[in-house]
């Protein structure tokens, strides 16, 4: 029986850079763009002497990259050996598999469930699929002279083949692998979390929630997600060779949230030269105390997320982070002032959205009516719709406060970018965002995460306003992605997502 698991991509709507330092917050939304990992056995039957074998088979397939990698997995220390190393592997998947297998083995032995080796000896076949929205299809669309619209994107077959970007270099990689053209939704984090969770679900007693089931939060579920998070975060850091803030992995595991980072020291025991074996390190990881904070935090009802790919080629996040952190480290009072004001403005955005959520619960009908009315009016007329009730007034004020706080965030990010001499909100993006924010029904719009030339996003008052933004962006060559917020993190899926997409691989080849 195959195990199918999915994990979402993310959009950091506020908190870029500041979230690298505790206790600053990041507001991260998980999206309906998901990575899937499908795990099944390779050998249905085993030779009678298989119990004495020291290695089992692992096959990793990435159909979108036309890539299949075969490994041998050591049953002694759970290391993976690439059978054809010259063809290169995928460090995110390799770390995810080794670590998840070692953790499953440790869990099975400590719970008395018995060895997982018989299951491992049947081999692991892992298929990885990423939703199209993780990748840019702009070049193919332009080459085929198709309209740059969401309809064109939705007409592409699911899990289309990915274009490699021949000019980009994977930072720190001496093999200079070509990178894929991506949209910035955090493919490595979603992929790592999906693989870790699928392997743990397949080999151990970890039970993930079913996608869309609305399963309630239980202590057991939380413990299982915490384990998936710890292993995914360790695997992601090991593959990247650095410890970032971790909001992307956290969103891939737990979904939309208010995030405060963990201390890098949590992962110190995983690093290099210590004399612990890999299995000992994994045992240590399982009992590590994570000191970050995470609160589920979706968009309030009727607020809708839209993400666009403006086609400016994207930015290199590590270079932006390097420049901003260098600027920050000088500890000059005027810089501290910008940094601290940004932290406050981020909290104001959070508080505004939280208040809207509360009002949606407490005065639901008024909340919906006010949003509907505001969605067709320019912002400077929102106040005019206030009826005599204080409830309606509270909703309008919360909307305006959230918008103003977000404008403050944008202004301070631009200031920080000027200081650090990096384009966090370059003028072309400013123009696009200002135009978007001046449209009826747009609450706010920004450049997510690290900023730069990557994607843009907007939060609108309902679907109609979202559609209007989509049309306006399309007329400017900004490609809206056919995705929205999906607050659920890593989950079990009922079936292989390709089952309803017969022939998608053939189509996938035709667009490239
Ligand atoms: N569909 C896929 N199958 C296998 N590997 C993939 C797939 N999509 C992306 N990857 C790999 O995921 C990694 C993306 O990592 P990275 O460049 O850090 O992107 P991101 O910023 O989106 O996390 C790359 O190694 C890339 O080759
Ligand atoms: C700067 C940051 O705080 C946010 C970067 O967010 P992005 O969403 O831009 O990330 P990438 O997908 O890696 O480009 C760095 C961090 O928190 O690790």
Coordinates of C-alpha atoms and ligand atoms in Angstrom, one line a residue:
X1 CA 0.0 0.0 0.0
X2 CA 1.3 3.4 -1.0
X3 CA 1.5 6.2 1.6
X4 CA 0.7 9.6 0.0
X5 CA 1.6 12.7 2.0
X6 CA 1.5 16.4 1.1
X7 CA 3.0 19.6 2.6
X8 CA 2.2 23.2 1.6
X9 CA 4.3 26.0 0.2
X10 CA 4.3 29.4 2.1
X11 CA 4.1 33.1 1.8
X12 CA 5.6 35.3 4.6
X13 CA 3.3 38.3 4.6
X14 CA 5.2 40.2 7.4
X15 CA 8.4 39.6 9.3
X16 CA 11.1 39.3 6.6
X17 CA 14.6 39.6 8.2
X18 CA 13.2 40.4 11.7
X19 CA 12.0 36.9 12.1
X20 CA 15.6 35.8 12.0
X21 CA 15.9 37.1 15.5
X22 CA 13.8 36.1 18.5
X23 CA 11.3 37.3 19.7
X24 CA 10.2 39.0 16.5
X25 CA 7.2 37.4 14.8
X26 CA 6.7 36.3 11.2
X27 CA 3.1 35.9 9.8
X28 CA 3.3 33.1 7.4
X29 CA 0.4 31.7 5.3
X30 CA 0.5 28.2 3.9
X31 CA -0.9 27.8 0.4
X32 CA -2.8 25.4 -1.7
X33 CA 0.4 24.7 -3.7
X34 CA 1.6 21.5 -2.2
X35 CA 4.5 19.0 -2.5
X36 CA 3.6 15.3 -2.5
X37 CA 5.7 12.4 -1.5
X38 CA 4.5 8.9 -2.3
X39 CA 6.2 6.0 -0.6
X40 CA 5.8 2.3 -1.5
X41 CA 7.7 -1.0 -1.5
X42 CA 10.0 -1.9 -4.3
X43 CA 10.1 -5.7 -3.7
X44 CA 6.8 -7.4 -3.0
X45 CA 8.6 -10.7 -2.1
X46 CA 12.0 -11.2 -0.5
X47 CA 14.6 -13.9 -0.9
X48 CA 14.7 -16.3 2.1
X49 CA 18.2 -15.0 3.1
X50 CA 17.2 -11.3 3.0
X51 CA 17.3 -11.1 6.8
X52 CA 21.1 -11.2 6.6
X53 CA 21.4 -8.4 4.1
X54 CA 23.1 -5.2 5.3
X55 CA 21.7 -2.9 2.7
X56 CA 18.2 -2.2 1.3
X57 CA 17.1 -0.4 -1.9
X58 CA 15.8 3.2 -2.0
X59 CA 14.7 4.7 -5.3
X60 CA 13.8 8.4 -5.6
X61 CA 11.8 9.5 -8.6
X62 CA 11.2 13.1 -9.6
X63 CA 9.2 12.8 -12.8
X64 CA 9.0 16.5 -13.3
X65 CA 12.8 16.6 -13.5
X66 CA 12.9 13.3 -15.5
X67 CA 15.2 12.0 -12.8
X68 CA 15.4 8.7 -11.0
X69 CA 18.1 8.1 -8.4
X70 CA 18.9 4.7 -6.9
X71 CA 20.5 4.4 -3.5
X72 CA 21.6 1.7 -1.1
X73 CA 20.4 2.3 2.5
X74 CA 22.7 0.9 5.2
X75 CA 20.6 -1.1 7.8
X76 CA 23.4 -0.5 10.3
X77 CA 23.6 3.3 10.4
X78 CA 20.9 4.4 7.9
X79 CA 23.3 6.2 5.6
X80 CA 22.4 6.4 1.9
X81 CA 24.8 5.6 -0.9
X82 CA 24.0 6.9 -4.3
X83 CA 24.5 4.0 -6.7
X84 CA 25.6 6.4 -9.5
X85 CA 27.1 9.4 -7.6
X86 CA 28.3 11.1 -10.8
X87 CA 24.6 11.8 -11.7
X88 CA 24.1 13.8 -8.5
X89 CA 21.4 13.4 -5.9
X90 CA 19.1 15.7 -4.0
X91 CA 20.5 16.6 -0.6
X92 CA 17.1 17.6 0.8
X93 CA 15.6 14.2 0.0
X94 CA 18.7 12.3 1.1
X95 CA 18.8 13.9 4.5
X96 CA 15.1 13.6 4.9
X97 CA 15.1 9.9 4.1
X98 CA 18.2 9.0 6.3
X99 CA 17.0 11.0 9.2
X100 CA 13.4 9.8 9.0
X101 CA 14.4 6.1 8.7
X102 CA 16.8 6.5 11.7
X103 CA 14.1 8.1 13.8
X104 CA 11.5 5.5 12.8
X105 CA 14.0 2.7 13.8
X106 CA 14.7 4.4 17.1
X107 CA 11.0 4.8 17.8
X108 CA 10.2 1.2 16.9
X109 CA 13.0 -0.1 19.2
X110 CA 12.1 2.1 22.2
X111 CA 8.4 1.3 21.9
X112 CA 9.0 -2.5 21.7
X113 CA 7.3 -2.6 18.3
X114 CA 10.2 -4.6 16.8
X115 CA 12.7 -3.9 14.1
X116 CA 11.6 -2.0 11.0
X117 CA 14.3 -3.9 9.0
X118 CA 11.8 -6.4 7.4
X119 CA 9.9 -3.5 5.9
X120 CA 13.1 -1.7 4.9
X121 CA 14.3 -4.8 3.1
X122 CA 11.4 -4.6 0.8
X123 CA 12.9 -1.3 -0.3
X124 CA 11.5 2.2 -0.4
X125 CA 10.3 3.8 -3.7
X126 CA 9.7 7.5 -3.2
X127 CA 8.1 9.7 -5.8
X128 CA 8.2 13.4 -5.4
X129 CA 5.8 15.8 -7.1
X130 CA 5.5 19.6 -6.7
X131 CA 2.4 21.6 -7.7
X132 CA 3.0 23.7 -10.8
X133 CA 2.7 26.9 -8.8
X134 CA 6.1 26.3 -7.2
X135 CA 7.7 26.9 -10.6
X136 CA 7.6 29.6 -13.2
X137 CA 6.1 28.7 -16.5
X138 CA 6.4 32.2 -17.9
X139 CA 9.1 31.4 -20.5
X140 CA 7.2 28.5 -22.0
X141 CA 3.9 30.5 -22.0
X142 CA 5.7 33.4 -23.7
X143 CA 7.4 31.1 -26.2
X144 CA 4.1 29.6 -27.2
X145 CA 2.5 33.1 -27.4
X146 CA -0.2 32.1 -25.0
X147 CA -1.9 34.8 -22.9
X148 CA -0.2 35.4 -19.5
X149 CA -3.3 34.6 -17.5
X150 CA -4.4 32.3 -14.7
X151 CA -6.5 30.4 -17.2
X152 CA -3.3 29.5 -19.2
X153 CA -1.7 28.3 -16.0
X154 CA -4.7 26.2 -15.0
X155 CA -4.8 24.7 -18.4
X156 CA -1.3 23.2 -17.9
X157 CA -1.4 19.6 -16.8
X158 CA -0.7 19.0 -13.1
X159 CA 2.9 18.4 -12.2
X160 CA 4.3 19.6 -15.5
X161 CA 7.9 19.2 -16.3
X162 CA 10.1 21.9 -14.8
X163 CA 12.3 24.2 -16.7
X164 CA 15.8 24.3 -15.5
X165 CA 17.4 27.7 -15.3
X166 CA 20.8 27.2 -16.9
X167 CA 22.3 30.5 -15.7
X168 CA 21.6 30.1 -12.0
X169 CA 24.1 28.4 -9.8
X170 CA 23.3 26.5 -6.6
X171 CA 25.1 28.5 -4.0
X172 CA 28.0 26.6 -2.4
X173 CA 27.7 23.7 -4.8
X174 CA 30.9 22.9 -6.6
X175 CA 29.1 20.8 -9.2
X176 CA 27.3 24.0 -10.4
X177 CA 23.9 22.3 -10.9
X178 CA 21.4 24.2 -12.9
X179 CA 18.5 25.4 -10.8
X180 CA 14.8 25.4 -11.5
X181 CA 12.9 28.6 -12.3
X182 CA 10.8 28.9 -9.1
X183 CA 8.2 31.3 -7.7
X184 CA 9.4 31.5 -4.1
X185 CA 6.9 29.3 -2.3
X186 CA 9.6 27.3 -0.5
X187 CA 9.9 24.2 -2.6
X188 CA 12.8 22.7 -0.5
X189 CA 10.9 23.1 2.8
X190 CA 7.6 21.6 1.5
X191 CA 9.5 18.8 -0.3
X192 CA 11.6 17.9 2.8
X193 CA 8.5 18.0 5.1
X194 CA 6.5 15.8 2.7
X195 CA 9.3 13.2 2.4
X196 CA 10.0 13.1 6.2
X197 CA 6.3 12.8 7.0
X198 CA 5.7 10.1 4.4
X199 CA 8.6 8.0 5.5
X200 CA 7.6 8.3 9.2
X201 CA 4.0 7.5 8.4
X202 CA 5.1 4.5 6.3
X203 CA 7.6 3.0 8.7
X204 CA 6.5 4.0 12.2
X205 CA 3.5 4.7 14.4
X206 CA 3.3 8.4 13.3
X207 CA -0.2 9.2 12.2
X208 CA -0.8 12.3 10.2
X209 CA -4.1 14.1 9.8
X210 CA -6.1 13.5 6.6
X211 CA -6.0 16.5 4.3
X212 CA -9.2 18.5 4.6
X213 CA -10.7 16.3 7.3
X214 CA -10.8 19.1 9.8
X215 CA -9.4 16.6 12.3
X216 CA -9.2 18.1 15.8
X217 CA -6.0 18.8 17.5
X218 CA -5.1 16.1 20.0
X219 CA -2.0 15.6 22.2
X220 CA -1.0 12.7 20.1
X221 CA -1.4 14.5 16.8
X222 CA 0.6 17.4 18.1
X223 CA 3.4 15.1 19.2
X224 CA 3.5 13.5 15.8
X225 CA 3.7 16.8 14.0
X226 CA 6.4 18.0 16.5
X227 CA 8.4 15.0 15.5
X228 CA 7.9 15.6 11.8
X229 CA 8.9 19.2 12.4
X230 CA 12.1 18.4 14.3
X231 CA 13.3 15.9 11.7
X232 CA 12.3 18.1 8.7
X233 CA 14.0 21.1 10.2
X234 CA 17.2 19.2 11.0
X235 CA 17.2 17.6 7.4
X236 CA 16.5 21.0 5.8
X237 CA 19.4 22.7 7.7
X238 CA 21.8 19.8 7.0
X239 CA 20.9 20.0 3.3
X240 CA 21.2 23.8 3.2
X241 CA 24.4 23.8 5.3
X242 CA 22.9 26.6 7.4
X243 CA 20.3 27.4 10.0
X244 CA 17.8 30.0 8.7
X245 CA 14.8 31.2 10.7
X246 CA 12.8 28.0 9.8
X247 CA 9.5 29.7 9.1
X248 CA 9.2 27.8 5.8
X249 CA 9.6 24.4 7.4
X250 CA 7.3 25.3 10.2
X251 CA 4.6 26.4 7.7
X252 CA 5.1 23.2 5.7
X253 CA 4.5 21.1 8.8
X254 CA 1.9 23.1 10.8
X255 CA 0.3 25.4 8.2
X256 CA -0.5 29.1 8.5
X257 CA 0.8 30.6 11.7
X258 CA 2.4 33.3 13.8
X259 CA 6.0 32.2 14.0
X260 CA 8.8 33.0 16.4
X261 CA 12.0 31.2 15.6
X262 CA 13.8 28.5 17.6
X263 CA 17.3 29.1 19.0
X264 CA 20.0 27.8 16.6
X265 CA 21.5 26.0 19.6
X266 CA 18.6 23.5 19.4
X267 CA 20.3 22.0 16.4
X268 CA 23.9 22.4 17.8
X269 CA 23.9 18.7 18.7
X270 CA 23.4 17.8 15.0
X271 CA 26.5 19.6 13.8
X272 CA 29.7 18.2 12.4
X273 CA 32.6 17.1 14.5
X274 CA 30.9 15.6 17.6
X275 CA 31.8 12.0 18.3
X276 CA 28.2 10.9 18.4
X277 CA 27.0 8.5 15.7
X278 CA 24.3 9.5 13.3
X279 CA 21.8 7.3 15.2
X280 CA 22.7 8.8 18.5
X281 CA 22.3 12.3 17.0
X282 CA 18.8 11.3 15.8
X283 CA 17.9 10.0 19.3
X284 CA 19.0 13.3 20.7
X285 CA 17.0 15.2 18.1
X286 CA 13.8 13.3 19.2
X287 CA 14.1 14.7 22.7
X288 CA 15.4 18.2 21.9
X289 CA 13.4 21.1 23.5
X290 CA 12.3 23.5 20.7
X291 CA 12.0 27.0 22.2
X292 CA 10.3 28.7 19.2
X293 CA 6.6 29.7 19.3
X294 CA 3.9 28.9 16.9
X295 CA 0.2 29.9 17.0
X296 CA -2.2 28.8 14.3
X297 CA -3.1 32.0 12.4
X298 CA -5.1 31.9 9.2
X299 CA -6.5 34.9 7.3
X300 CA -9.8 36.1 8.7
X301 CA -13.0 34.9 6.9
X302 CA -13.6 36.3 3.4
X303 CA -10.1 37.8 3.2
X304 CA -8.4 36.2 0.2
X305 CA -4.8 35.7 -0.7
X306 CA -3.6 36.2 -4.3
X307 CA 0.0 35.7 -5.4
X308 CA 1.5 37.0 -8.6
X309 CA 4.7 36.4 -10.5
X310 CA 5.8 39.8 -12.0
X311 CA 8.5 38.3 -14.2
X312 CA 11.4 40.4 -13.0
X313 CA 13.6 37.3 -12.7
X314 CA 13.6 37.0 -8.9
X315 CA 16.2 37.8 -6.2
X316 CA 18.8 35.8 -4.5
X317 CA 17.6 35.6 -0.9
X318 CA 20.9 34.7 0.7
X319 CA 22.6 37.9 -0.8
X320 CA 19.7 40.1 0.5
X321 CA 20.0 38.5 3.9
X322 CA 23.8 39.0 4.0
X323 CA 23.4 42.7 3.1
X324 CA 20.6 43.4 5.6
X325 CA 22.2 41.6 8.5
X326 CA 25.5 43.4 7.8
X327 CA 23.6 46.7 7.9
X328 CA 21.8 45.6 11.1
X329 CA 25.0 44.5 12.9
X330 CA 26.5 48.0 12.9
X331 CA 24.2 48.7 15.9
X332 CA 23.7 52.4 15.0
X333 CA 20.8 54.1 16.7
X334 CA 19.0 55.2 13.5
X335 CA 19.2 51.6 12.3
X336 CA 17.9 50.2 15.6
X337 CA 15.1 52.7 15.3
X338 CA 14.0 51.3 11.8
X339 CA 14.4 47.7 13.0
X340 CA 12.4 48.3 16.2
X341 CA 9.7 50.3 14.4
X342 CA 9.4 47.5 11.9
X343 CA 9.0 45.0 14.7
X344 CA 6.2 47.1 16.1
X345 CA 4.5 47.6 12.7
X346 CA 4.6 43.8 12.1
X347 CA 2.8 43.4 15.5
X348 CA 0.2 46.0 14.5
X349 CA -0.6 44.0 11.3
X350 CA -0.9 40.9 13.4
X351 CA -3.1 42.6 15.9
X352 CA -5.3 44.1 13.1
X353 CA -5.9 40.7 11.5
X354 CA -6.5 39.1 14.8
X355 CA -9.1 41.7 15.7
X356 CA -10.8 41.1 12.3
X357 CA -10.9 37.4 13.1
X358 CA -12.4 38.1 16.5
X359 CA -15.0 40.4 15.0
X360 CA -15.9 37.8 12.4
X361 CA -16.7 35.4 15.3
X362 CA -18.5 38.0 17.5
X363 CA -20.4 40.1 14.9
X364 CA -20.4 37.7 11.9
X365 CA -23.3 39.2 10.0
X366 CA -22.1 42.8 10.3
X367 CA -18.6 41.7 9.5
X368 CA -19.7 40.1 6.3
X369 CA -21.9 43.0 5.3
X370 CA -19.1 45.6 5.9
X371 CA -16.6 43.6 4.0
X372 CA -19.0 43.3 1.1
X373 CA -19.7 47.0 1.0
X374 CA -16.0 48.0 1.4
X375 CA -15.0 45.6 -1.3
X376 CA -16.6 47.8 -4.0
X377 CA -15.5 51.2 -2.7
X378 CA -12.3 53.1 -2.7
X379 CA -10.6 53.1 0.7
X380 CA -11.3 56.8 1.4
X381 CA -15.0 56.0 1.3
X382 CA -14.9 53.0 3.7
X383 CA -15.8 55.3 6.6
X384 CA -18.9 56.5 4.8
X385 CA -20.6 53.1 4.9
X386 CA -20.5 53.0 8.7
X387 CA -24.1 52.7 9.9
X388 CA -25.1 53.8 13.3
X389 CA -24.0 50.5 15.0
X390 CA -20.7 50.5 16.8
X391 CA -20.2 47.0 15.4
X392 CA -19.9 48.1 11.9
X393 CA -17.6 51.0 12.9
X394 CA -15.3 48.5 14.7
X395 CA -15.0 46.4 11.6
X396 CA -14.2 49.3 9.3
X397 CA -11.7 50.6 11.8
X398 CA -10.0 47.2 12.1
X399 CA -9.7 47.1 8.3
X400 CA -8.2 50.6 8.1
X401 CA -5.8 49.9 10.9
X402 CA -4.6 46.7 9.3
X403 CA -4.0 48.5 6.0
X404 CA -2.3 51.5 7.6
X405 CA 0.0 49.1 9.6
X406 CA 0.9 47.3 6.5
X407 CA 1.7 50.5 4.7
X408 CA 4.0 51.4 7.6
X409 CA 5.7 48.0 7.2
X410 CA 6.2 48.6 3.5
X411 CA 7.7 52.1 4.1
X412 CA 10.1 50.8 6.7
X413 CA 11.2 47.9 4.5
X414 CA 12.0 50.3 1.7
X415 CA 14.0 52.4 4.2
X416 CA 15.9 49.3 5.4
X417 CA 16.6 48.4 1.8
X418 CA 17.9 51.9 1.1
X419 CA 20.1 51.7 4.2
X420 CA 21.5 48.2 3.3
X421 CA 21.7 49.2 -0.4
X422 CA 19.6 46.3 -1.6
X423 CA 16.2 46.6 -3.4
X424 CA 13.8 45.1 -0.8
X425 CA 10.9 46.9 -2.5
X426 CA 12.4 48.1 -5.8
X427 CA 10.6 51.0 -7.6
X428 CA 8.9 48.7 -10.2
X429 CA 7.4 46.7 -7.4
X430 CA 6.4 49.8 -5.5
X431 CA 4.6 51.1 -8.5
X432 CA 2.8 47.7 -9.0
X433 CA 1.9 47.5 -5.3
X434 CA 0.7 51.1 -5.1
X435 CA -1.6 50.5 -8.1
X436 CA -2.8 47.3 -6.6
X437 CA -3.5 48.9 -3.2
X438 CA -5.5 51.7 -4.9
X439 CA -7.9 49.2 -6.4
X440 CA -11.3 48.7 -4.8
X441 CA -11.4 45.7 -2.4
X442 CA -7.7 45.4 -1.8
X443 CA -6.8 45.5 1.9
X444 CA -3.0 45.4 1.3
X445 CA -0.4 44.2 -1.1
X446 CA 3.3 43.6 -0.7
X447 CA 6.4 41.7 -1.6
X448 CA 6.6 38.6 0.5
X449 CA 9.5 37.3 2.6
X450 CA 12.8 38.7 1.8
X451 CA 11.3 41.2 -0.7
X452 CA 13.1 42.0 -4.0
X453 CA 12.1 41.0 -7.4
X454 CA 10.3 37.8 -6.4
X455 CA 6.6 37.4 -6.2
X456 CA 4.0 39.9 -5.1
X457 CA 0.9 39.2 -3.1
X458 CA -2.3 40.9 -2.2
X459 CA -5.0 40.3 0.4
X460 CA -8.5 41.2 -0.9
X461 CA -11.9 41.6 0.6
X462 CA -13.5 38.5 -1.1
X463 CA -13.3 36.6 -4.3
X464 CA -14.7 39.3 -6.7
X465 CA -11.9 41.7 -5.6
X466 CA -9.4 38.9 -6.1
X467 CA -10.6 38.4 -9.6
X468 CA -10.3 42.1 -10.4
X469 CA -6.7 42.1 -9.1
X470 CA -6.1 39.0 -11.2
X471 CA -7.3 40.8 -14.3
X472 CA -5.4 44.0 -13.6
X473 CA -2.2 42.1 -13.0
X474 CA -2.7 40.1 -16.1
X475 CA -2.9 43.3 -18.2
X476 CA 0.5 44.3 -16.8
X477 CA 2.1 41.0 -17.5
X478 CA 1.9 39.8 -13.8
X479 CA 1.0 36.2 -13.8
X480 CA -1.4 35.3 -11.0
X481 CA -0.9 31.9 -9.6
X482 CA -4.0 29.6 -9.4
X483 CA -3.6 29.1 -5.6
X484 CA -4.8 30.6 -2.4
X485 CA -4.4 30.1 1.3
X486 CA -4.7 26.6 2.6
X487 CA -4.1 26.8 6.4
X488 CA -3.5 23.0 6.8
X489 CA 0.1 21.8 7.2
X490 CA 1.5 18.4 6.4
X491 CA -1.2 15.8 5.8
X492 CA -2.1 12.4 4.6
X493 CA -3.7 12.2 1.2
X494 CA -6.2 9.5 0.2
X495 CA -4.7 8.9 -3.2
X496 CA -1.9 9.6 -5.6
X497 CA -2.6 13.1 -6.9
X498 CA -1.9 12.0 -10.5
X499 CA -4.7 9.4 -10.6
X500 CA -7.2 11.9 -11.9
X501 CA -4.6 13.3 -14.3
X502 CA -4.1 10.5 -16.8
X503 CA -1.6 11.4 -19.4
X504 CA -0.2 14.4 -17.6
X505 CA 3.3 13.4 -18.2
X506 CA 2.7 13.4 -21.9
X507 CA 1.2 16.9 -21.8
X508 CA 4.0 17.9 -19.5
X509 CA 6.5 17.2 -22.3
X510 CA 4.5 19.1 -24.8
X511 CA 4.8 22.5 -23.1
X512 CA 8.6 22.3 -22.8
Ligands
LIG1 N1 9.7 18.4 -8.2 C1 10.9 18.3 -7.7 N2 11.5 17.1 -7.5 C2 12.7 16.9 -6.9 N3 13.4 18.0 -6.5 C3 12.9 19.2 -6.6 C4 11.6 19.4 -7.2 N4 11.4 20.7 -7.2 C5 12.4 21.3 -6.6 N5 13.4 20.4 -6.3 C6 14.6 20.6 -5.6 O1 14.4 21.4 -4.4 C7 15.4 22.3 -4.2 C8 14.9 23.7 -4.1 O2 15.7 24.3 -3.1 P1 15.9 25.9 -3.1 O3 16.7 26.3 -4.2 O4 16.5 26.1 -1.7 O5 14.5 26.4 -3.2 P2 13.4 27.1 -2.3 O6 13.9 28.5 -2.0 O7 12.2 27.0 -3.1 O8 13.4 26.2 -1.1 C9 16.4 22.1 -5.3 O9 17.5 21.2 -4.9 C10 15.6 21.5 -6.4 O10 16.3 20.8 -7.3
LIG2 C1 14.7 37.1 4.9 C2 14.0 35.9 5.6 O1 13.6 36.4 6.9 C3 12.7 35.5 4.9 C4 12.9 34.9 3.5 O2 11.7 34.6 3.0 P1 11.4 34.1 1.5 O3 10.0 33.7 1.5 O4 11.7 35.3 0.6 O5 12.4 32.9 1.4 P2 13.0 32.2 0.2 O6 11.9 31.2 -0.3 O7 14.2 31.4 0.8 O8 13.4 33.2 -0.9 C5 15.0 34.8 5.8 C6 14.5 33.7 6.8 O9 13.6 34.0 7.6 O10 15.1 32.6 6.8

